CSV table of C-alpha atoms and ligand atoms in Angstrom, one decimal:
chain,number,residue,atom,x,y,z
A,1,MET,CA,9.9,-15.6,-2.0
A,2,GLY,CA,9.8,-18.7,-4.2
A,3,GLN,CA,10.5,-18.9,-8.0
A,4,SER,CA,8.9,-15.8,-9.6
A,5,VAL,CA,6.8,-16.2,-12.7
A,6,PHE,CA,8.0,-12.8,-13.9
A,7,GLN,CA,11.3,-12.1,-15.8
A,8,LYS,CA,14.1,-11.3,-13.4
A,9,ASP,CA,15.1,-8.1,-15.1
A,10,LEU,CA,11.5,-6.9,-15.6
A,11,PHE,CA,12.1,-3.6,-13.8
A,12,LYS,CA,15.8,-3.0,-14.5
A,13,GLY,CA,16.5,0.7,-14.6
A,14,LYS,CA,13.2,1.5,-12.9
A,15,VAL,CA,12.6,3.2,-9.5
A,16,ALA,CA,9.8,2.7,-7.0
A,17,PHE,CA,8.7,5.1,-4.2
A,18,VAL,CA,6.9,3.0,-1.6
A,19,THR,CA,5.2,4.5,1.5
A,20,GLY,CA,5.0,2.0,4.3
A,21,GLY,CA,7.8,0.1,2.6
A,22,GLY,CA,9.7,-0.5,5.9
A,23,SER,CA,7.3,-3.2,7.1
A,24,GLY,CA,4.7,-5.8,6.3
A,25,ILE,CA,3.0,-6.0,2.9
A,26,CYS,CA,4.8,-3.0,1.4
A,27,LEU,CA,8.1,-4.3,2.5
A,28,GLY,CA,7.2,-7.4,0.6
A,29,ILE,CA,6.1,-5.4,-2.4
A,30,THR,CA,9.4,-3.5,-2.3
A,31,ARG,CA,11.4,-6.7,-2.1
A,32,HIS,CA,9.7,-8.2,-5.1
A,33,LEU,CA,10.1,-5.0,-7.1
A,34,MET,CA,13.9,-5.0,-6.2
A,35,GLN,CA,14.2,-8.7,-7.0
A,36,HIS,CA,13.0,-7.8,-10.5
A,37,GLY,CA,15.7,-5.1,-10.9
A,38,ALA,CA,14.2,-1.9,-9.5
A,39,ASP,CA,15.9,0.6,-7.1
A,40,THR,CA,13.5,1.9,-4.4
A,41,ALA,CA,12.9,4.5,-1.8
A,42,ILE,CA,11.0,3.3,1.3
A,43,LEU,CA,9.2,5.7,3.6
A,44,GLY,CA,7.9,5.6,7.1
A,45,ARG,CA,8.2,7.5,10.4
A,46,LYS,CA,10.5,5.0,12.2
A,47,THR,CA,14.0,5.7,10.9
A,48,GLU,CA,15.8,2.8,12.6
A,49,ARG,CA,13.4,0.2,11.1
A,50,LEU,CA,13.6,1.8,7.7
A,51,VAL,CA,17.4,1.8,7.6
A,52,GLN,CA,17.5,-1.8,8.7
A,53,ALA,CA,14.9,-2.8,6.1
A,54,ALA,CA,16.8,-0.9,3.3
A,55,SER,CA,20.1,-2.6,4.3
A,56,ASP,CA,18.5,-6.0,4.3
A,57,LEU,CA,16.8,-5.4,0.9
A,58,GLU,CA,20.0,-4.2,-0.7
A,59,ALA,CA,21.8,-7.2,0.6
A,60,SER,CA,19.2,-9.7,-0.5
A,61,THR,CA,18.5,-8.2,-4.0
A,62,GLY,CA,21.7,-6.4,-5.1
A,63,ASN,CA,19.7,-3.3,-5.9
A,64,LYS,CA,19.6,0.1,-4.2
A,65,CYS,CA,17.1,1.2,-1.5
A,66,ALA,CA,16.9,4.6,0.1
A,67,ALA,CA,15.4,4.8,3.6
A,68,ILE,CA,13.5,8.1,3.9
A,69,THR,CA,12.0,9.2,7.2
A,70,CYS,CA,8.7,10.9,6.3
A,71,ASP,CA,5.3,11.4,7.7
A,72,VAL,CA,2.9,11.2,4.7
A,73,ARG,CA,0.5,13.5,6.6
A,74,ASP,CA,2.9,16.4,6.0
A,75,PRO,CA,2.8,17.6,2.4
A,76,LYS,CA,6.1,19.5,2.7
A,77,ALA,CA,7.8,16.4,4.0
A,78,VAL,CA,6.4,14.3,1.2
A,79,GLU,CA,7.7,16.9,-1.4
A,80,THR,CA,11.1,16.7,0.2
A,81,ALA,CA,11.1,12.9,0.1
A,82,ILE,CA,10.1,12.9,-3.6
A,83,ALA,CA,12.9,15.4,-4.3
A,84,ALA,CA,15.4,13.3,-2.4
A,85,THR,CA,14.4,10.2,-4.4
A,86,LEU,CA,14.8,12.1,-7.7
A,87,GLU,CA,18.1,13.5,-6.5
A,88,ARG,CA,19.4,10.0,-5.7
A,89,PHE,CA,17.9,8.0,-8.6
A,90,GLY,CA,16.9,10.5,-11.2
A,91,ARG,CA,13.4,9.0,-11.8
A,92,ILE,CA,10.3,7.6,-10.2
A,93,ASP,CA,8.5,5.0,-12.3
A,94,PHE,CA,6.2,3.4,-9.6
A,95,VAL,CA,4.5,5.0,-6.6
A,96,VAL,CA,3.1,2.7,-4.0
A,97,ASN,CA,0.8,4.2,-1.4
A,98,GLY,CA,0.9,1.7,1.5
A,99,ALA,CA,1.3,3.9,4.6
A,100,ALA,CA,-1.7,3.3,6.8
A,101,GLY,CA,-2.9,3.1,10.4
A,102,ASN,CA,-5.7,1.0,11.9
A,103,PHE,CA,-6.9,-0.3,15.2
A,104,LEU,CA,-10.2,-1.8,16.5
A,105,ALA,CA,-12.5,0.8,18.1
A,106,PRO,CA,-16.3,1.0,18.2
A,107,ALA,CA,-17.5,4.2,16.6
A,108,ALA,CA,-19.2,5.2,19.9
A,109,GLN,CA,-15.8,5.2,21.6
A,110,LEU,CA,-13.6,6.4,18.9
A,111,SER,CA,-12.3,10.0,19.6
A,112,TYR,CA,-12.5,12.7,17.0
A,113,ASN,CA,-8.8,12.7,16.7
A,114,GLY,CA,-8.7,8.9,16.4
A,115,PHE,CA,-10.9,9.1,13.3
A,116,ARG,CA,-9.0,12.1,11.9
A,117,THR,CA,-5.7,10.4,12.4
A,118,VAL,CA,-6.5,7.4,10.3
A,119,MET,CA,-8.2,9.5,7.6
A,120,ASP,CA,-5.1,11.7,7.6
A,121,ILE,CA,-2.5,8.9,7.2
A,122,ASP,CA,-4.4,6.8,4.7
A,123,ALA,CA,-6.5,9.2,2.6
A,124,ASN,CA,-4.7,12.5,2.9
A,125,GLY,CA,-1.3,10.7,2.8
A,126,THR,CA,-2.3,9.0,-0.4
A,127,PHE,CA,-3.4,12.3,-2.0
A,128,ASN,CA,-0.3,14.1,-0.7
A,129,VAL,CA,2.0,11.5,-2.3
A,130,CYS,CA,0.1,11.3,-5.6
A,131,ARG,CA,0.1,15.1,-5.9
A,132,ALA,CA,3.7,15.7,-5.0
A,133,ALA,CA,4.9,12.8,-7.3
A,134,PHE,CA,2.7,14.2,-10.1
A,135,ASP,CA,4.2,17.7,-9.8
A,136,ALA,CA,7.8,16.7,-9.5
A,137,TYR,CA,7.9,13.9,-12.0
A,138,LEU,CA,4.9,11.9,-13.2
A,139,ARG,CA,3.2,14.7,-15.1
A,140,ASP,CA,6.2,14.9,-17.5
A,141,HIS,CA,7.2,11.3,-17.6
A,142,GLY,CA,4.2,9.1,-16.8
A,143,GLY,CA,4.4,6.2,-14.5
A,144,VAL,CA,2.3,3.8,-12.4
A,145,ILE,CA,0.6,4.5,-9.1
A,146,LEU,CA,-0.6,1.7,-6.9
A,147,ASN,CA,-2.9,2.6,-3.9
A,148,ILE,CA,-3.1,-0.1,-1.2
A,149,SER,CA,-6.7,-0.4,-0.2
A,150,ALA,CA,-8.8,-3.0,1.6
A,151,THR,CA,-12.3,-4.6,1.3
A,152,LEU,CA,-13.6,-3.2,4.6
A,153,HIS,CA,-15.9,-0.8,3.0
A,154,TYR,CA,-17.5,-3.2,0.5
A,155,GLY,CA,-20.0,-4.1,3.2
A,156,ALA,CA,-19.8,-2.7,6.7
A,157,THR,CA,-16.9,-3.4,9.1
A,158,PRO,CA,-17.8,-2.7,12.7
A,159,MET,CA,-15.0,-1.4,14.9
A,160,GLN,CA,-13.2,0.0,11.8
A,161,ILE,CA,-15.3,3.0,10.7
A,162,HIS,CA,-12.1,5.1,10.4
A,163,ALA,CA,-10.1,2.7,8.2
A,164,SER,CA,-13.2,1.8,6.1
A,165,ALA,CA,-13.9,5.4,5.4
A,166,ALA,CA,-10.3,6.1,4.6
A,167,LYS,CA,-10.0,3.1,2.2
A,168,ALA,CA,-13.3,4.2,0.5
A,169,ALA,CA,-11.7,7.6,-0.1
A,170,ILE,CA,-8.6,5.9,-1.5
A,171,ASP,CA,-10.6,3.9,-4.0
A,172,SER,CA,-12.4,7.0,-5.1
A,173,MET,CA,-9.1,8.8,-5.7
A,174,THR,CA,-7.9,5.8,-7.7
A,175,ARG,CA,-10.8,6.2,-10.1
A,176,THR,CA,-10.7,10.0,-10.3
A,177,LEU,CA,-6.9,10.2,-10.9
A,178,ALA,CA,-7.2,7.4,-13.5
A,179,VAL,CA,-9.5,9.6,-15.5
A,180,GLU,CA,-7.7,12.9,-14.9
A,181,TRP,CA,-4.2,11.7,-15.5
A,182,ALA,CA,-4.7,9.0,-18.1
A,183,GLY,CA,-3.7,11.2,-21.0
A,184,LEU,CA,-0.3,11.8,-19.4
A,185,GLY,CA,0.8,8.2,-19.4
A,186,ILE,CA,0.1,7.7,-15.8
A,187,ARG,CA,-1.6,4.4,-14.9
A,188,ILE,CA,-3.3,4.2,-11.5
A,189,ASN,CA,-4.7,1.2,-9.8
A,190,GLY,CA,-5.4,-0.2,-6.4
A,191,ILE,CA,-4.9,-3.4,-4.6
A,192,ALA,CA,-7.4,-4.5,-2.0
A,193,PRO,CA,-5.9,-7.3,0.1
A,194,GLY,CA,-8.0,-9.5,2.3
A,195,PRO,CA,-6.5,-10.7,5.6
A,196,ILE,CA,-2.8,-11.3,5.1
A,197,ASP,CA,-0.8,-13.5,7.5
A,198,ASP,CA,2.2,-12.3,9.4
A,199,THR,CA,1.3,-8.6,9.2
A,200,GLU,CA,0.9,-5.8,11.8
A,201,GLY,CA,-2.6,-5.3,10.3
A,202,MET,CA,-3.8,-8.8,11.2
A,203,SER,CA,-2.1,-8.9,14.6
A,204,ARG,CA,-4.1,-5.8,15.4
A,205,LEU,CA,-7.4,-6.7,13.7
A,206,ALA,CA,-7.6,-10.5,14.2
A,207,PRO,CA,-6.4,-11.0,17.8
A,208,GLY,CA,-6.9,-14.4,19.6
A,209,ASP,CA,-9.4,-16.8,18.2
A,210,LEU,CA,-10.9,-14.2,15.9
A,211,LYS,CA,-8.4,-15.4,13.3
A,212,ASP,CA,-9.8,-18.9,13.3
A,213,ARG,CA,-13.3,-17.6,13.0
A,214,MET,CA,-12.3,-15.4,10.1
A,215,ILE,CA,-10.6,-18.2,8.3
A,216,ALA,CA,-13.7,-20.3,8.7
A,217,SER,CA,-15.6,-17.7,6.7
A,218,ILE,CA,-13.0,-17.3,3.9
A,219,PRO,CA,-13.8,-19.5,0.9
A,220,ILE,CA,-10.2,-20.7,0.5
A,221,LYS,CA,-9.9,-21.3,4.2
A,222,ARG,CA,-6.7,-19.4,4.8
A,223,PHE,CA,-5.3,-15.9,5.0
A,224,GLY,CA,-3.3,-14.6,2.1
A,225,THR,CA,0.5,-14.2,2.1
A,226,ILE,CA,2.6,-11.1,1.7
A,227,ASP,CA,4.2,-12.7,-1.4
A,228,GLU,CA,0.7,-13.1,-3.0
A,229,ILE,CA,0.0,-9.4,-2.7
A,230,ALA,CA,3.6,-8.5,-3.9
A,231,ASN,CA,3.1,-10.7,-7.0
A,232,LEU,CA,0.0,-8.7,-7.8
A,233,ALA,CA,1.9,-5.5,-7.4
A,234,VAL,CA,4.6,-6.7,-9.8
A,235,PHE,CA,1.9,-7.6,-12.3
A,236,LEU,CA,0.2,-4.2,-12.0
A,237,CYS,CA,3.5,-2.3,-12.3
A,238,SER,CA,4.4,-4.3,-15.4
A,239,ASP,CA,3.3,-3.6,-19.0
A,240,ALA,CA,1.2,-6.8,-18.9
A,241,ALA,CA,-1.3,-4.7,-17.0
A,242,SER,CA,-1.4,-1.9,-19.6
A,243,LEU,CA,-5.2,-2.1,-20.0
A,244,ILE,CA,-5.9,-2.1,-16.2
A,245,HIS,CA,-6.6,1.5,-15.2
A,246,GLY,CA,-8.7,2.9,-12.4
A,247,ALA,CA,-9.3,-0.6,-11.0
A,248,THR,CA,-8.9,-1.8,-7.4
A,249,ILE,CA,-8.1,-5.5,-7.7
A,250,VAL,CA,-9.3,-7.6,-4.8
A,251,ALA,CA,-6.8,-10.3,-3.6
A,252,ASP,CA,-8.5,-12.1,-0.7
A,253,GLY,CA,-9.3,-15.7,-1.6
A,254,GLY,CA,-13.0,-14.6,-1.8
A,255,ALA,CA,-12.9,-13.4,1.9
A,256,TRP,CA,-15.2,-10.4,1.5
A,257,MET,CA,-17.8,-12.6,-0.1
A,258,GLY,CA,-17.5,-15.1,2.8
A,259,MET,CA,-20.4,-13.6,4.7
A,260,THR,CA,-22.8,-14.0,1.7
A,261,LYS,CA,-21.8,-17.6,1.4
A,262,SER,CA,-22.3,-18.4,5.0
A,263,LEU,CA,-25.7,-16.8,4.9
A,264,ALA,CA,-26.5,-19.0,1.9
A,265,GLY,CA,-25.6,-22.0,4.1
B,1,NAP,P1,2.2,-2.2,8.6
B,1,NAP,O1,3.4,-3.2,8.5
B,1,NAP,O2,1.9,-1.6,9.9
B,1,NAP,O3,2.3,-1.1,7.4
B,1,NAP,C1,2.0,0.2,7.6
B,1,NAP,C2,3.1,1.0,7.2
B,1,NAP,O4,2.7,2.4,7.2
B,1,NAP,C3,4.3,1.0,8.3
B,1,NAP,O5,5.5,0.7,7.6
B,1,NAP,C4,4.3,2.4,8.9
B,1,NAP,O6,5.7,2.8,9.2
B,1,NAP,C5,3.7,3.2,7.8
B,1,NAP,N1,3.1,4.4,8.3
B,1,NAP,C6,2.1,4.5,9.2
B,1,NAP,N2,1.8,5.8,9.4
B,1,NAP,C7,2.6,6.5,8.6
B,1,NAP,C8,2.8,7.9,8.4
B,1,NAP,N3,2.0,8.8,9.0
B,1,NAP,N4,3.7,8.3,7.5
B,1,NAP,C9,4.5,7.4,6.8
B,1,NAP,N5,4.4,6.1,7.0
B,1,NAP,C10,3.5,5.6,7.9
B,1,NAP,O7,0.9,-3.0,8.2
B,1,NAP,P2,0.4,-4.0,7.0
B,1,NAP,O8,-0.6,-4.9,7.7
B,1,NAP,O9,1.6,-4.6,6.3
B,1,NAP,O10,-0.4,-3.0,6.0
B,1,NAP,C11,0.1,-2.5,4.8
B,1,NAP,C12,-1.0,-1.9,4.0
B,1,NAP,O11,-1.9,-3.0,3.6
B,1,NAP,C13,-1.9,-0.9,4.6
B,1,NAP,O12,-2.3,0.1,3.6
B,1,NAP,C14,-3.1,-1.7,5.1
B,1,NAP,O13,-4.2,-0.8,5.3
B,1,NAP,C15,-3.2,-2.6,3.9
B,1,NAP,N6,-4.0,-3.8,4.3
B,1,NAP,C16,-3.4,-4.7,5.1
B,1,NAP,C17,-4.2,-5.9,5.4
B,1,NAP,C18,-3.6,-7.0,6.2
B,1,NAP,O14,-4.1,-8.1,6.3
B,1,NAP,N7,-2.5,-6.7,6.9
B,1,NAP,C19,-5.4,-6.1,4.8
B,1,NAP,C20,-5.9,-5.1,3.9
B,1,NAP,C21,-5.2,-4.0,3.7
B,1,NAP,P3,6.0,3.7,10.4
B,1,NAP,O15,5.4,3.2,11.6
B,1,NAP,O16,7.5,3.7,10.4
B,1,NAP,O17,5.5,5.1,10.0
B,2,COA,N1,-8.3,2.6,20.1
B,2,COA,C1,-8.9,3.8,20.1
B,2,COA,N2,-8.3,5.0,19.8
B,2,COA,C2,-7.0,4.9,19.4
B,2,COA,C3,-6.2,3.8,19.4
B,2,COA,C4,-6.9,2.5,19.7
B,2,COA,N3,-6.3,1.4,19.7
B,2,COA,N4,-5.0,4.0,19.0
B,2,COA,C5,-4.9,5.4,18.9
B,2,COA,N5,-6.1,5.9,19.1
B,2,COA,C6,-6.4,7.3,19.1
B,2,COA,C7,-5.6,8.0,20.1
B,2,COA,O1,-6.2,7.9,21.4
B,2,COA,C8,-5.6,9.5,19.6
B,2,COA,O2,-6.8,10.1,19.9
B,2,COA,P1,-6.9,11.2,21.1
B,2,COA,O3,-5.9,12.3,20.9
B,2,COA,O4,-8.3,11.6,21.0
B,2,COA,O5,-6.6,10.4,22.4
B,2,COA,C9,-5.5,9.3,18.1
B,2,COA,O6,-6.0,7.9,17.9
B,2,COA,C10,-4.2,9.4,17.5
B,2,COA,O7,-3.3,8.5,18.3
B,2,COA,P2,-1.7,8.7,18.2
B,2,COA,O8,-1.1,7.6,19.0
B,2,COA,O9,-1.4,10.1,18.7
B,2,COA,O10,-1.5,8.7,16.7
B,2,COA,P3,-0.1,8.5,15.9
B,2,COA,O11,-0.2,9.4,14.8
B,2,COA,O12,1.1,8.4,16.8
B,2,COA,O13,-0.2,6.9,15.4
B,2,COA,C11,-1.9,5.3,14.8
B,2,COA,C12,-1.2,6.5,14.4
B,2,COA,C13,-2.8,5.5,16.0
B,2,COA,C14,-2.8,4.8,13.6
B,2,COA,C15,-0.9,4.1,15.2
B,2,COA,O14,-1.7,3.0,15.6
B,2,COA,C16,0.1,3.8,14.1
B,2,COA,O15,1.1,4.4,14.1
B,2,COA,N6,-0.2,2.8,13.3
B,2,COA,C17,0.7,2.4,12.2
B,2,COA,C18,0.7,0.9,12.0
B,2,COA,C19,-0.6,0.3,11.7
B,2,COA,O16,-1.7,0.7,12.2
B,2,COA,N7,-0.5,-0.8,11.0
B,2,COA,C20,-1.7,-1.5,10.5
B,2,COA,C21,-2.1,-1.1,9.2
B,2,COA,S1,-3.5,-2.0,8.6
């Protein structure tokens, strides 16, 4: 990460709970939150990768990171993870829902379980985490929730009916929770990244020369970076975003509008 435009101690004393924080975009978000003073808990299913990530994050930022093995599809496991975070750090100020699964599959070949699995991780997982964090801490103390979405469902994305449906559900939850929980000092927003370089998501979804064809349709002619999404997350967690509530902010260099532009010539 280069020089941050945000104050270094912006999140001193704060704690973030980040699902999917062991890799990719949410590892980047976790790093940026820690570089601005936060302690964190990162969640995923792969213990070894989480532990390594937590150790690297602590070494590079000087703040604390708890690695918590947890499948977000399991509400009891999520409740346990929230309790472990509160036990360790005493508070949860930011909840980032980034855990997700995706792969390319035409609807006609996608199994029932394939569809259900992605809905379960992305949509149910997001609800499970919001609900458990609300009960255990946010209802009484307020906080910020960031739901990581996508732009797949703004139009139609063939081969990704599962992830598109799941992210649409997440955006809906972002709006509903923003209305239901606003009076409790809980601010809820989403981030909808476009294609982001050096991520598992893009290695799965933009294989081979598809990447070049995608870039050709993106107005800024490049993929985004993990740091660019992490900077947006830092902003949305900060008080500078105090009026932003129930919004899902697109960060994609205009990618989702690319098709419209190419049709316009
Ligand atoms: P990634 O590195 O594969 O991140 C997904 C994370 O979710 C992994 O750390 C994974 O860890 C965790 N996860 C998956 N299933 C889980 C489960 N059942 N319980 C708990 N954790 C689980 O992929 P990424 O590309 O950085 O994507 C991060 C987020 O950005 C996702 O929400 C994705 O939809 C969104 N996004 C990405 C792009 C992109 O260009 N990459 C674009 C738009 C949106 P384990 O395997 O250890 O469980
Ligand atoms: N194409 C079609 N179907 C697929 C598939 C693919 N590439 N990958 C998995 N599936 C199907 C499986 O066949 C299975 O359905 P079935 O029982 O009818 O055969 C179903 O999806 C569940 O697969 P399984 O491997 O048991 O799920 P899991 O819970 O172990 O893993 C995934 C979840 C499938 C989403 C896995 O890809 C994953 O862990 N992803 C996390 C990382 C990721 O996707 N990152 C990118 C985020 S944008």
